[in-house]
CSV table of C-alpha atoms and ligand atoms in Angstrom, one decimal:
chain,number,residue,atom,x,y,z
A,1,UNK,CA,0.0,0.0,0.0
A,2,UNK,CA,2.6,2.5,0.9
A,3,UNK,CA,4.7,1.8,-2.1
A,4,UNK,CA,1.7,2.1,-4.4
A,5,UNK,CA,0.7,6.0,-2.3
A,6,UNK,CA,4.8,7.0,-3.0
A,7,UNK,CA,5.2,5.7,-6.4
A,8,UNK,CA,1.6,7.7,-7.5
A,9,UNK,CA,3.1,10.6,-5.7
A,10,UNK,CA,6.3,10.4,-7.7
A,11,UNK,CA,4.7,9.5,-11.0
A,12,UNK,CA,2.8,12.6,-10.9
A,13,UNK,CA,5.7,14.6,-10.6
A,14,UNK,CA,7.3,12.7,-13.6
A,15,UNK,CA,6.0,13.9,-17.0
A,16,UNK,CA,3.6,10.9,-18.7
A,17,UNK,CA,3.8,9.4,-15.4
A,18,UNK,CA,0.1,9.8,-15.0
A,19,UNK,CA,-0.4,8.0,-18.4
A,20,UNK,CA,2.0,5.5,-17.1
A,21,UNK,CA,0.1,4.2,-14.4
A,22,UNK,CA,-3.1,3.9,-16.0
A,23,UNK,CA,-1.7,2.1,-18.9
A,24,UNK,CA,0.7,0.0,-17.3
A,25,UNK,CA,-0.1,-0.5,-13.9
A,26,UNK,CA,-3.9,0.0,-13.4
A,27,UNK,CA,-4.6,-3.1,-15.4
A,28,UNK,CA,-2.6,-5.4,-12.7
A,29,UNK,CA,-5.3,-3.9,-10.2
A,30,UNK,CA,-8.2,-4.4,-12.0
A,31,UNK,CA,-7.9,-7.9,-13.2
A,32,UNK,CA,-7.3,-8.8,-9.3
A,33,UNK,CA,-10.6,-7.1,-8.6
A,34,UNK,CA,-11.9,-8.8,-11.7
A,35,UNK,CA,-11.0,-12.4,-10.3
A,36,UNK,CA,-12.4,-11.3,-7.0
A,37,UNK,CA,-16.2,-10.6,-8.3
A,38,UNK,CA,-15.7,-13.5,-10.7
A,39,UNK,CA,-15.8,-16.0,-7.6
A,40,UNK,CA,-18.2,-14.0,-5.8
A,41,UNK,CA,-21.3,-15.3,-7.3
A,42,UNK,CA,-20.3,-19.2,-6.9
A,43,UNK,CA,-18.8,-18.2,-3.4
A,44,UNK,CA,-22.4,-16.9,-1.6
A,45,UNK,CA,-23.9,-19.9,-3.7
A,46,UNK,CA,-21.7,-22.8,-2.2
A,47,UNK,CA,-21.2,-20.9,1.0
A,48,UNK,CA,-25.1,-20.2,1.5
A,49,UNK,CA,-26.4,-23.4,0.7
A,50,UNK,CA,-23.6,-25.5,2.4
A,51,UNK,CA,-24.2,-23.2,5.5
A,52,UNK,CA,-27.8,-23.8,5.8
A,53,UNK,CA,-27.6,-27.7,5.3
A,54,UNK,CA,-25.3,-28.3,7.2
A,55,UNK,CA,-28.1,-26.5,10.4
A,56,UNK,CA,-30.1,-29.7,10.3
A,57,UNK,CA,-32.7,-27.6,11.8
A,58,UNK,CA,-35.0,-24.9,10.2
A,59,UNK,CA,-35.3,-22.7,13.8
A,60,UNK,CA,-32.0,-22.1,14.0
A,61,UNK,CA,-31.8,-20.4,10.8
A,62,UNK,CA,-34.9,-18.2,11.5
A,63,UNK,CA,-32.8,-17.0,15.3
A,64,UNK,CA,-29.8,-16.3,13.1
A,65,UNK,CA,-31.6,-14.4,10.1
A,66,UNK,CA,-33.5,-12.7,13.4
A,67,UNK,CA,-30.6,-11.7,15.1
A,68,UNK,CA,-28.2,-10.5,12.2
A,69,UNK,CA,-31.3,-8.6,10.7
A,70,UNK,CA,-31.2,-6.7,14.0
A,71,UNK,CA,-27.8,-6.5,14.6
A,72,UNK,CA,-27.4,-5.1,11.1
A,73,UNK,CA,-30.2,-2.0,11.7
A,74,UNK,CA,-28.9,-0.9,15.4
A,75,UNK,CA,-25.5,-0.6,14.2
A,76,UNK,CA,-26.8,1.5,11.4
A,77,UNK,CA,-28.7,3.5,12.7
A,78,UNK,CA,-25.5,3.8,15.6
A,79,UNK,CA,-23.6,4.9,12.5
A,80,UNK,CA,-26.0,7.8,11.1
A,81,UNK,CA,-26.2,9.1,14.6
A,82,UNK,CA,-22.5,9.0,15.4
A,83,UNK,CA,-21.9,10.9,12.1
A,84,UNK,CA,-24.9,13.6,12.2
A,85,UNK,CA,-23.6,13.9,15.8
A,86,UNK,CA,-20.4,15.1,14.6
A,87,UNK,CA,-21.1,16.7,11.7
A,88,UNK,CA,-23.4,19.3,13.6
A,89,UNK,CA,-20.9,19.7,16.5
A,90,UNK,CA,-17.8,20.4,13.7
A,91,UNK,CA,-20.3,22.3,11.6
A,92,UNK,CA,-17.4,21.7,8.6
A,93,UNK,CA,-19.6,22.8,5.8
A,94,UNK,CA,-20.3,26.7,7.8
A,95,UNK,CA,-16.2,27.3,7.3
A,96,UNK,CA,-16.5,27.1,3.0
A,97,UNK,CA,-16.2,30.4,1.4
A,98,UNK,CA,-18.7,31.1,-1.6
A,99,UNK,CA,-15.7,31.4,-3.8
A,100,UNK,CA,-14.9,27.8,-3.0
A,101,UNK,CA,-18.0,27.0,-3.9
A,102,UNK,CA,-18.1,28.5,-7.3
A,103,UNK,CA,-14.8,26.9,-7.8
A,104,UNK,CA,-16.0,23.5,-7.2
A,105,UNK,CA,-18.7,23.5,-8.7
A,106,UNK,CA,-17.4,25.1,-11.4
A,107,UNK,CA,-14.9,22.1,-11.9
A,108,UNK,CA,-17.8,19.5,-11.0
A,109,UNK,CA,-20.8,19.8,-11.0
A,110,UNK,CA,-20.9,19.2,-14.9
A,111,UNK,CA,-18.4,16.2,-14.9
A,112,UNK,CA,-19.8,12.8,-16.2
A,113,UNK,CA,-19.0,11.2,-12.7
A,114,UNK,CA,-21.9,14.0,-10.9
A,115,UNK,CA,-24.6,13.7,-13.8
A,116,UNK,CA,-24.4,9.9,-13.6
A,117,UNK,CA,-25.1,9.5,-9.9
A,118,UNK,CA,-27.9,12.2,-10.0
A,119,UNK,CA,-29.1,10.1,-13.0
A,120,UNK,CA,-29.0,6.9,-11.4
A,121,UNK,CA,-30.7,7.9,-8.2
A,122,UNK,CA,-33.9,9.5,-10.3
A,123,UNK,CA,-34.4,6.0,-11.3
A,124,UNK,CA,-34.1,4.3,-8.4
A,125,UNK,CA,-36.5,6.9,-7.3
A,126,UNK,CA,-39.1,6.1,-9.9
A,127,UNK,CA,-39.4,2.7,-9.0
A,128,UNK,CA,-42.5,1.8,-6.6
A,129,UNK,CA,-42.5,1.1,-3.2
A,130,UNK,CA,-42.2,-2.3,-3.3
A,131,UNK,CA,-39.8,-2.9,-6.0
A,132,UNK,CA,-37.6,-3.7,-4.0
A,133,UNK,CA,-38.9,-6.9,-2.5
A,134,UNK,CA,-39.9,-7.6,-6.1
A,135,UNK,CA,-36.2,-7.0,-7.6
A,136,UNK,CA,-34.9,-9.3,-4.8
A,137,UNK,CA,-36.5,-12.2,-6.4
A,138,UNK,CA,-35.5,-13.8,-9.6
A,139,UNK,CA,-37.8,-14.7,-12.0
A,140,UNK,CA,-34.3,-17.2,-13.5
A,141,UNK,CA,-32.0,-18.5,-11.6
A,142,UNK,CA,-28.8,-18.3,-14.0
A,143,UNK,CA,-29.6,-15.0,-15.0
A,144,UNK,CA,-29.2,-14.0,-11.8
A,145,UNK,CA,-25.8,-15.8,-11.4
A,146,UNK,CA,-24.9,-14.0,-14.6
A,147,UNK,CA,-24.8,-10.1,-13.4
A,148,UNK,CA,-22.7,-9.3,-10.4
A,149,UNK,CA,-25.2,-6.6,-9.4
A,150,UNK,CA,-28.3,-9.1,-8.7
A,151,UNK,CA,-26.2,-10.5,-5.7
A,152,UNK,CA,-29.2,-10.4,-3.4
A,153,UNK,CA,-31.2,-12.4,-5.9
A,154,UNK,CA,-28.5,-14.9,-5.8
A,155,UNK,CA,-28.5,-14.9,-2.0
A,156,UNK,CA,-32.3,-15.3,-1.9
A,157,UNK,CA,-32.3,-18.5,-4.5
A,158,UNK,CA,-29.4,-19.9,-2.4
A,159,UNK,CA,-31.0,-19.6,0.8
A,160,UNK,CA,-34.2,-20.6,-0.8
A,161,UNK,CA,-32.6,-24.0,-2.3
A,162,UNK,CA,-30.8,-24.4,1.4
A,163,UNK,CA,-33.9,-24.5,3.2
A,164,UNK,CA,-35.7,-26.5,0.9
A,165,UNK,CA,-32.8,-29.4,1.5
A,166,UNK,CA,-32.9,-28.7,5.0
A,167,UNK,CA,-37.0,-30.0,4.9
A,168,UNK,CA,-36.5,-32.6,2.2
A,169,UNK,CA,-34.0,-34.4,4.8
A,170,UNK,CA,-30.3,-35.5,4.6
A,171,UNK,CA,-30.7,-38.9,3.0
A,172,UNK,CA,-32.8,-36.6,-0.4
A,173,UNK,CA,-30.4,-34.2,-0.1
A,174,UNK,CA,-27.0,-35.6,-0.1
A,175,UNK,CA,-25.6,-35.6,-3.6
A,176,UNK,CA,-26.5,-31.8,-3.6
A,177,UNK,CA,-24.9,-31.4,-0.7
A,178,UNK,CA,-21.5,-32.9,-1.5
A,179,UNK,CA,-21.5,-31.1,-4.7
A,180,UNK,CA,-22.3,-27.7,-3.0
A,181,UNK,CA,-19.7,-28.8,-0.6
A,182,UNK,CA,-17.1,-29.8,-2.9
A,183,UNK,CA,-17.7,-26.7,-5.1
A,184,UNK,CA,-17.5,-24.5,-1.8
A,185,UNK,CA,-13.5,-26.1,-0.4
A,186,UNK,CA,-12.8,-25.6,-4.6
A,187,UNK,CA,-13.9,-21.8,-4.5
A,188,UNK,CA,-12.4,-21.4,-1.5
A,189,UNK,CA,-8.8,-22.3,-3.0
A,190,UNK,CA,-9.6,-20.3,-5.7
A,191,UNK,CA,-9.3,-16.9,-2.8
A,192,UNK,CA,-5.8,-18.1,-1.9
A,193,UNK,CA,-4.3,-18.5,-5.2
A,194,UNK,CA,-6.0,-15.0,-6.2
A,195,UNK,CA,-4.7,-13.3,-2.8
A,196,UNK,CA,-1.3,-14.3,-3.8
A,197,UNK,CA,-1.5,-11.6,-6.3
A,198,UNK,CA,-2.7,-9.2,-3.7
A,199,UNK,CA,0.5,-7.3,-2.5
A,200,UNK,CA,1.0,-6.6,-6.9
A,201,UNK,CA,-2.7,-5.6,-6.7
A,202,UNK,CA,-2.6,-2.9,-3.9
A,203,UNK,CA,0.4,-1.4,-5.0
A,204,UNK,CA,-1.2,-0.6,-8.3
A,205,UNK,CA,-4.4,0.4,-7.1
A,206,UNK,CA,-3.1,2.7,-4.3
A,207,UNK,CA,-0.9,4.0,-7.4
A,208,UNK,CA,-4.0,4.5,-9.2
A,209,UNK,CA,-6.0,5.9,-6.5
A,210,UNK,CA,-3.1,8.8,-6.1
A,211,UNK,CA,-2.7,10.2,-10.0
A,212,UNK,CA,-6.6,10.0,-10.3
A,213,UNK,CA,-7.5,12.0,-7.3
A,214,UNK,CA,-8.4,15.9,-7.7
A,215,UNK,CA,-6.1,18.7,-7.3
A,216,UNK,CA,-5.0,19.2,-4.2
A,217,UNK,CA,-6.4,22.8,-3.2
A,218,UNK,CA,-9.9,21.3,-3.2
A,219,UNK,CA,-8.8,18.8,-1.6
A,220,UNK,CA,-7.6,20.9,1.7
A,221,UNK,CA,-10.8,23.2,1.0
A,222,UNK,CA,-12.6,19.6,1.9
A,223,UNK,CA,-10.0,18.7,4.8
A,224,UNK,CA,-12.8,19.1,7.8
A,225,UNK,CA,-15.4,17.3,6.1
A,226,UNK,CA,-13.3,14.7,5.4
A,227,UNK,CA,-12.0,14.9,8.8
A,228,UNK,CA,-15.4,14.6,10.1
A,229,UNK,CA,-16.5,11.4,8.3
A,230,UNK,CA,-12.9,9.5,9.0
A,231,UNK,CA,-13.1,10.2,12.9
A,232,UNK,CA,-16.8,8.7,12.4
A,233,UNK,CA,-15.6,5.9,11.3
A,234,UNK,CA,-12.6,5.7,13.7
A,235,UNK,CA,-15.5,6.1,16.3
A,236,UNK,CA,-17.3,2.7,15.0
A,237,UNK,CA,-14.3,0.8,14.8
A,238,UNK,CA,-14.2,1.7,19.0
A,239,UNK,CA,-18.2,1.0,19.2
A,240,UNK,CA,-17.5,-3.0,17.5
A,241,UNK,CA,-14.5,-3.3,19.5
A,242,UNK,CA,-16.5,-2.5,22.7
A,243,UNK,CA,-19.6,-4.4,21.7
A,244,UNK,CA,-16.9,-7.6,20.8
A,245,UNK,CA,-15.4,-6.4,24.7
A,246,UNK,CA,-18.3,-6.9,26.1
A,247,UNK,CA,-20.3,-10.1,24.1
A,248,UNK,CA,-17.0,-11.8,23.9
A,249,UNK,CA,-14.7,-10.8,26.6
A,250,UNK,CA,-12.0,-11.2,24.4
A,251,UNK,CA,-9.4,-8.8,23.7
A,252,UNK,CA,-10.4,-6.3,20.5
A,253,UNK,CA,-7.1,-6.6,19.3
A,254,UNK,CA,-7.8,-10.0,18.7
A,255,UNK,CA,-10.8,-8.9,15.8
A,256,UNK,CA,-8.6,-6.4,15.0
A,257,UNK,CA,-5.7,-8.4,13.9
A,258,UNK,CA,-7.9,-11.1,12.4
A,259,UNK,CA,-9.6,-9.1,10.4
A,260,UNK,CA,-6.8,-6.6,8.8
A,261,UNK,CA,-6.4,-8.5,5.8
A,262,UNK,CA,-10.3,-7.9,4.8
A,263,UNK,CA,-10.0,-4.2,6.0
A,264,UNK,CA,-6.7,-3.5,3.7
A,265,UNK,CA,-8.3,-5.7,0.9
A,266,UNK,CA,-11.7,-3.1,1.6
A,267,UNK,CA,-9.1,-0.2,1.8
A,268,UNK,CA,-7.9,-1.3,-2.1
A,269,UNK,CA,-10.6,-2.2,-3.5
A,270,UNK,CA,-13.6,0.6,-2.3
A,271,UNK,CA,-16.0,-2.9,-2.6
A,272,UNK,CA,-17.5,-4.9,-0.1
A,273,UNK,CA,-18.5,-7.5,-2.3
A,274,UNK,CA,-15.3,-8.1,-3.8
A,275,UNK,CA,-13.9,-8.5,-0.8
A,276,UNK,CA,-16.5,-10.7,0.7
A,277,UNK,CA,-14.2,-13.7,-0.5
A,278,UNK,CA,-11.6,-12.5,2.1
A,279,UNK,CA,-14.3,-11.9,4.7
A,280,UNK,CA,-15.3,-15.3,4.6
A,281,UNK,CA,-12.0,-16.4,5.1
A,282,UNK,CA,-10.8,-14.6,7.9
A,283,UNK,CA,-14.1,-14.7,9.6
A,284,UNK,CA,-14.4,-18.4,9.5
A,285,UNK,CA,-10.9,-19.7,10.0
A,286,UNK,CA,-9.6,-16.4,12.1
A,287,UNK,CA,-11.9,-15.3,14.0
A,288,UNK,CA,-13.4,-19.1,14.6
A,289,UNK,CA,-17.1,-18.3,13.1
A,290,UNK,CA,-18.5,-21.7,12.2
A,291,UNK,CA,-20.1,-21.9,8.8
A,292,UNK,CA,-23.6,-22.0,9.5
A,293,UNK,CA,-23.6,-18.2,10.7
A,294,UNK,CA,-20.9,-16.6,8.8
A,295,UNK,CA,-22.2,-18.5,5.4
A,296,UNK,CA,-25.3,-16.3,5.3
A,297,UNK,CA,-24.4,-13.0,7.9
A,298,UNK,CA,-21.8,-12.1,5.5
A,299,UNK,CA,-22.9,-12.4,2.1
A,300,UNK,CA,-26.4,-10.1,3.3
A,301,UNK,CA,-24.2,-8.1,5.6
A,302,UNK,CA,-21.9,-7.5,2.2
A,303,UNK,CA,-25.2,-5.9,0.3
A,304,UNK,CA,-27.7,-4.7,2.9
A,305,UNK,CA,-25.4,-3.7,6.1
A,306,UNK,CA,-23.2,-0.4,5.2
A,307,UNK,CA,-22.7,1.6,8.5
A,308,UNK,CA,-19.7,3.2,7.1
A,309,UNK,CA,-21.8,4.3,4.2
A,310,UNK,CA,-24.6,5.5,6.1
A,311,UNK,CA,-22.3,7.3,8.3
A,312,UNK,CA,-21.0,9.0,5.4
A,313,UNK,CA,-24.4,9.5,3.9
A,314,UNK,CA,-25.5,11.5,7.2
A,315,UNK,CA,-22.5,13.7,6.9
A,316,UNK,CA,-22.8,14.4,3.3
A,317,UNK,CA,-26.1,15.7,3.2
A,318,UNK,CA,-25.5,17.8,6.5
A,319,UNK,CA,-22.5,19.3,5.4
A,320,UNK,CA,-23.8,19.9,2.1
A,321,UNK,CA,-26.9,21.9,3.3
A,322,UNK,CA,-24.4,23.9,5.4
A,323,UNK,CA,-22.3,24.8,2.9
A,324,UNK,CA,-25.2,25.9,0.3
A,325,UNK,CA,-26.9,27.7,3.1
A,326,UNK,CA,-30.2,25.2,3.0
A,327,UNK,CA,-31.3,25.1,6.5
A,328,UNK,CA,-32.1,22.2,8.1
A,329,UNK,CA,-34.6,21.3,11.1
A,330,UNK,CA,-34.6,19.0,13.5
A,331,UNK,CA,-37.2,16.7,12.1
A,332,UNK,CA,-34.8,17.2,8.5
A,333,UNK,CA,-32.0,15.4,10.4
A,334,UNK,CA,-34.3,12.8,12.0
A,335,UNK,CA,-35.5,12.1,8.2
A,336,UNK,CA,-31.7,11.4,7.9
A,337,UNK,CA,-31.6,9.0,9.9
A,338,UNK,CA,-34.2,7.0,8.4
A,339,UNK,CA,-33.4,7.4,4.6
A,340,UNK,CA,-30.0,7.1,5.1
A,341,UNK,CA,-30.8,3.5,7.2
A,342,UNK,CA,-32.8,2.4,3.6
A,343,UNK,CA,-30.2,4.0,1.4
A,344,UNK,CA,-27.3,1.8,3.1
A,345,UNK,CA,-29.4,-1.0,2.5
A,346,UNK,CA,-29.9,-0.1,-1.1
A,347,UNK,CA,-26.4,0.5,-1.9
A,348,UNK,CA,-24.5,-1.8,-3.7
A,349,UNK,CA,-21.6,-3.0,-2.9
A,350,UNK,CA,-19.5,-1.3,-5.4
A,351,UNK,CA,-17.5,1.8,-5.2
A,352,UNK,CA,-19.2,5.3,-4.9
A,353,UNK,CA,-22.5,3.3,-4.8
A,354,UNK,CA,-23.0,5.3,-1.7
A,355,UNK,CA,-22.7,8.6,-3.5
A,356,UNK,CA,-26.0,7.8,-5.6
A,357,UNK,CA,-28.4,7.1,-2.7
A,358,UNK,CA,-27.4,10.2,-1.3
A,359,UNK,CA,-28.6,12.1,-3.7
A,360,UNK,CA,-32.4,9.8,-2.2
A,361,UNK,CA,-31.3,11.2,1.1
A,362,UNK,CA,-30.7,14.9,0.2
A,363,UNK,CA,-33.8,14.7,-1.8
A,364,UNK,CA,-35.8,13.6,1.3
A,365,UNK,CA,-34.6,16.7,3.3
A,366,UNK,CA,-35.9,19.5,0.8
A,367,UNK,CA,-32.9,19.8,-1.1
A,368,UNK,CA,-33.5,22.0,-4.1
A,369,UNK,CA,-33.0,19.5,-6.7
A,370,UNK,CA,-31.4,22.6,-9.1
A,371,UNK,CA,-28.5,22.5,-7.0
A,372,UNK,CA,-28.0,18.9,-6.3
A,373,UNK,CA,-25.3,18.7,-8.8
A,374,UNK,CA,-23.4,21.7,-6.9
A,375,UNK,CA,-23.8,19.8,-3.9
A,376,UNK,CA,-22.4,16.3,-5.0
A,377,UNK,CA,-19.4,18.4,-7.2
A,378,UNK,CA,-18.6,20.2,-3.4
A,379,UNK,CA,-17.9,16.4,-1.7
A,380,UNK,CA,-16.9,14.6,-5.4
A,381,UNK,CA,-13.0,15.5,-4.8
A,382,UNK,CA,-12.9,13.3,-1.4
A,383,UNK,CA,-15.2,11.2,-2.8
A,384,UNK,CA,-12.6,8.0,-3.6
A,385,UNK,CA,-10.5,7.9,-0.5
A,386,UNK,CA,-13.6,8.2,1.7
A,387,UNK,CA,-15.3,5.1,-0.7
A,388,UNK,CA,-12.3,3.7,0.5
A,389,UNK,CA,-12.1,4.2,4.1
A,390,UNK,CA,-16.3,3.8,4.6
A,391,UNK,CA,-15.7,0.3,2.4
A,392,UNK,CA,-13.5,-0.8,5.5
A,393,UNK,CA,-16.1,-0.1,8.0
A,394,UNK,CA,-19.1,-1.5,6.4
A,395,UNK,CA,-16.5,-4.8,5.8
A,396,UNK,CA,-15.5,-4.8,9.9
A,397,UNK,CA,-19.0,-4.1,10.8
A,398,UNK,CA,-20.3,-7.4,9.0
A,399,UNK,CA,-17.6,-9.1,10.4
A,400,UNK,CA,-18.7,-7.9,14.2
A,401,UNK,CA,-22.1,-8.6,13.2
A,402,UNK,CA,-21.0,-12.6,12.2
A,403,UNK,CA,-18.7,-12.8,15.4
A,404,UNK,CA,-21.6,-11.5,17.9
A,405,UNK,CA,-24.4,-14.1,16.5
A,406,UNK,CA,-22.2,-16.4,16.1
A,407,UNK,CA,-21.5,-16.5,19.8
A,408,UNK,CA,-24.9,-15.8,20.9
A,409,UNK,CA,-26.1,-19.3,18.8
A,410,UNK,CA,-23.4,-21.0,20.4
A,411,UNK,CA,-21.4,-21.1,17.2
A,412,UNK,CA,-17.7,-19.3,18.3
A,413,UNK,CA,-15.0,-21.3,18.4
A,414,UNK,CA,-12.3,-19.2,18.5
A,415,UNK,CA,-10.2,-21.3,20.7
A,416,UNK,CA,-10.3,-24.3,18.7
A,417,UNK,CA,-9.6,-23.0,15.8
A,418,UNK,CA,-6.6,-20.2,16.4
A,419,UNK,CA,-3.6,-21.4,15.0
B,501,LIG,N1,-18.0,1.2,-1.7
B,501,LIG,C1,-18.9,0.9,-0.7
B,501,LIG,C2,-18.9,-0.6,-0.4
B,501,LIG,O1,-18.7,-1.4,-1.4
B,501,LIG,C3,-20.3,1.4,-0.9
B,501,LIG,C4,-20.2,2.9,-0.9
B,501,LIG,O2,-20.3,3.4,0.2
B,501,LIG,O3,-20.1,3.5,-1.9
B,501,LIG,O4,-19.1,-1.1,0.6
């Protein structure tokens, strides 16, 4: 990572250097991510289905599903409030001088990166209330395995086809279930071989990350903001580690440690879901989560549960009405808390998916919609490295989630299992 941040920072100060990394190094980083979201989809399928057959008993998986569910929305809803705490205390949006203003939005607000998000969020927005039960249900089976972004329709058919082997018993079930099973230890190999790539892979993303970021004036005009959201989400890495204090009585450093590889890999990457591979991994044979929770906390956790992004999400749109001068009540930041709860869950797992529900959130606040594109050009140039840091947190937070039910079901077994 740190080799990738210097050599950006001395490529830009070589002439082509820019053009350099993109051609010549960038590649090496996106086929890594490439291989990760190519074993995604027959990862949650394997892991889901082998997970719930191997429960032998249908209740257990309705108090796991129960208590994840839960666990997912309080520490969401922990998130917005931490961050629309902060955000109103630092008030970093009141410090921004109208010139800086025009000057960002002047660079910005017309760039294709703006008009797409603003695009994609009016059509999220069109859609009916329940569309989104409706889109979480395939109508095919292998179309849904053949687009990366129907991942919960994937999760839904696996747990549907888990379930059903759990009730037609083990003897009916078995060949499935050594397939699934076989398919699972194979896909699993597949994350090691990949990850042996992975040092080559951060070093040119990180590279990347540096010569594509804005200039750095806006940058430092957008230092408290981004100040803002980062201690937020230093503040939920203390909340998991006290909750994991306290349900576990084990020492934080211990999740902390286990875990690194999935936050750097988060860190790289801006994507939960291609990270989920790594997750997995650590989550299971790390932190000693047996199968049958982390096999369907995580995948879910990897599209629904985004406290970094909600966190963010809260801080946006406060900072963004300071800034523009559009005053918000109490009941406005209240509203906050609830669409930025559904648009966490609506996110996908993919980079600066966060950035397109928030324009749902500011729109549910009043937000003039004539200056929405002002708004997302003022936070666009910190967009990226706070995709990346808000990608670690909503990848930790799944993992606290798996560790806490899995220890509540009786399923930790972190001493047998630390090597
Ligand atoms: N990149 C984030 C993730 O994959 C989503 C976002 O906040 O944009 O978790």
């Amino acid at each position: 990572m740190l080799l990738g941040l210097l050599f950006g920072v001395l490529m830009l100060n070589v002439s082509g250097g820019k053009i350099f990394i993109q051609n010549w190094i960038n590649p090496f980083g996106v086929i890594f991510i490439n291989l990760l979201k190519l074993i995604a989809i027959p990862l949650i399928l394997a892991s889901i289905i082998k997970g719930i057959s191997d429960l032998k008993d249908i209740a257990k998986f309705k108090t796991i599903g129960l208590r994840s569910v839960t666990l997912f929305i309080s520490t969401t809803i922990m998130a917005i409030i931490i961050g629309l705490v902060l955000v109103n205390i630092f008030s970093p949006g009141k410090g921004i001088s109208q010139a800086t203003v025009d000057r960002i939005s002047n660079e910005y607000s017309g760039r294709q990166g703006v008009q797409s998000k603003i695009e994609e969020a009016s059509l999220q927005k069109e859609s009916a209330p329940l569309q989104f039960l409706i889109d979480m249900v395939p109508d095919n089976a292998f179309s849904a395995m053949s687009d990366n972004k129907l991942m919960l329709q994937v999760i839904f058919f696996s747990i549907f086809l888990g379930v059903s082997m759990l009730l037609i018993g083990e003897a009916q079930a078995k060949p499935l279930k050594s397939l699934f099973d076989s398919l699972n230890e194979a896909v699993l190999k597949m994350v090691d071989l990949i990850m042996l790539t992975a040092p080559l892979a951060v070093f040119a993303l990180l590279a990347n990350v540096v010569v594509s970021s804005g200039d750095t004036d806006l940058l430092l005009a957008l230092v408290k903001y981004a100040g803002v959201v980062i201690l937020g989400l230093l503040l939920m890495i203390v909340f998991y580690c006290s909750v994991l204090l306290l349900v576990t009585g084990k020492n934080p450093i211990w999740f902390l440690k286990a875990i690194s590889p999935a936050q750097l890999l988060a860190f790289s990457t801006s994507s939960s879901a291609a990270t989920l591979p790594v997750t997995m991994e650590r989550v299971e044979n790390h932190l000693g989560v047996d199968k049958e929770v982390s096999s369907f906390v995580l995948p879910v956790g990897a599209t629904i549960n985004m406290d970094g992004t909600s966190l963010y999400q809260g801080v946006a749109a406060v900072f963004i009405s300071q800034a523009l001068g559009h005053h918000l009540e109490i009941t406005d930041q209240l509203m906050i808390v609830l669409t930025a709860l559904l648009a966490s869950i609506g996110s996908a797992a993919v980079p600066g998916a966060g950035m397109v529900m928030l324009v749902i959130v500011l729109e549910s606040i009043g937000f003039p919609s004539d200056k929405l594109a002002v708004g997302l050009a003022l936070i666009f140039a910190v967009d990226r490295p706070l995709d990346m840091a808000r990608t670690v947190i909503n990848v930790t937070g799944d993992a606290m989630v798996a560790v806490v039910v899995a220890k509540s079901v009786g399923k930790l077994h972190y001493k047998s299992k630390l090597g």
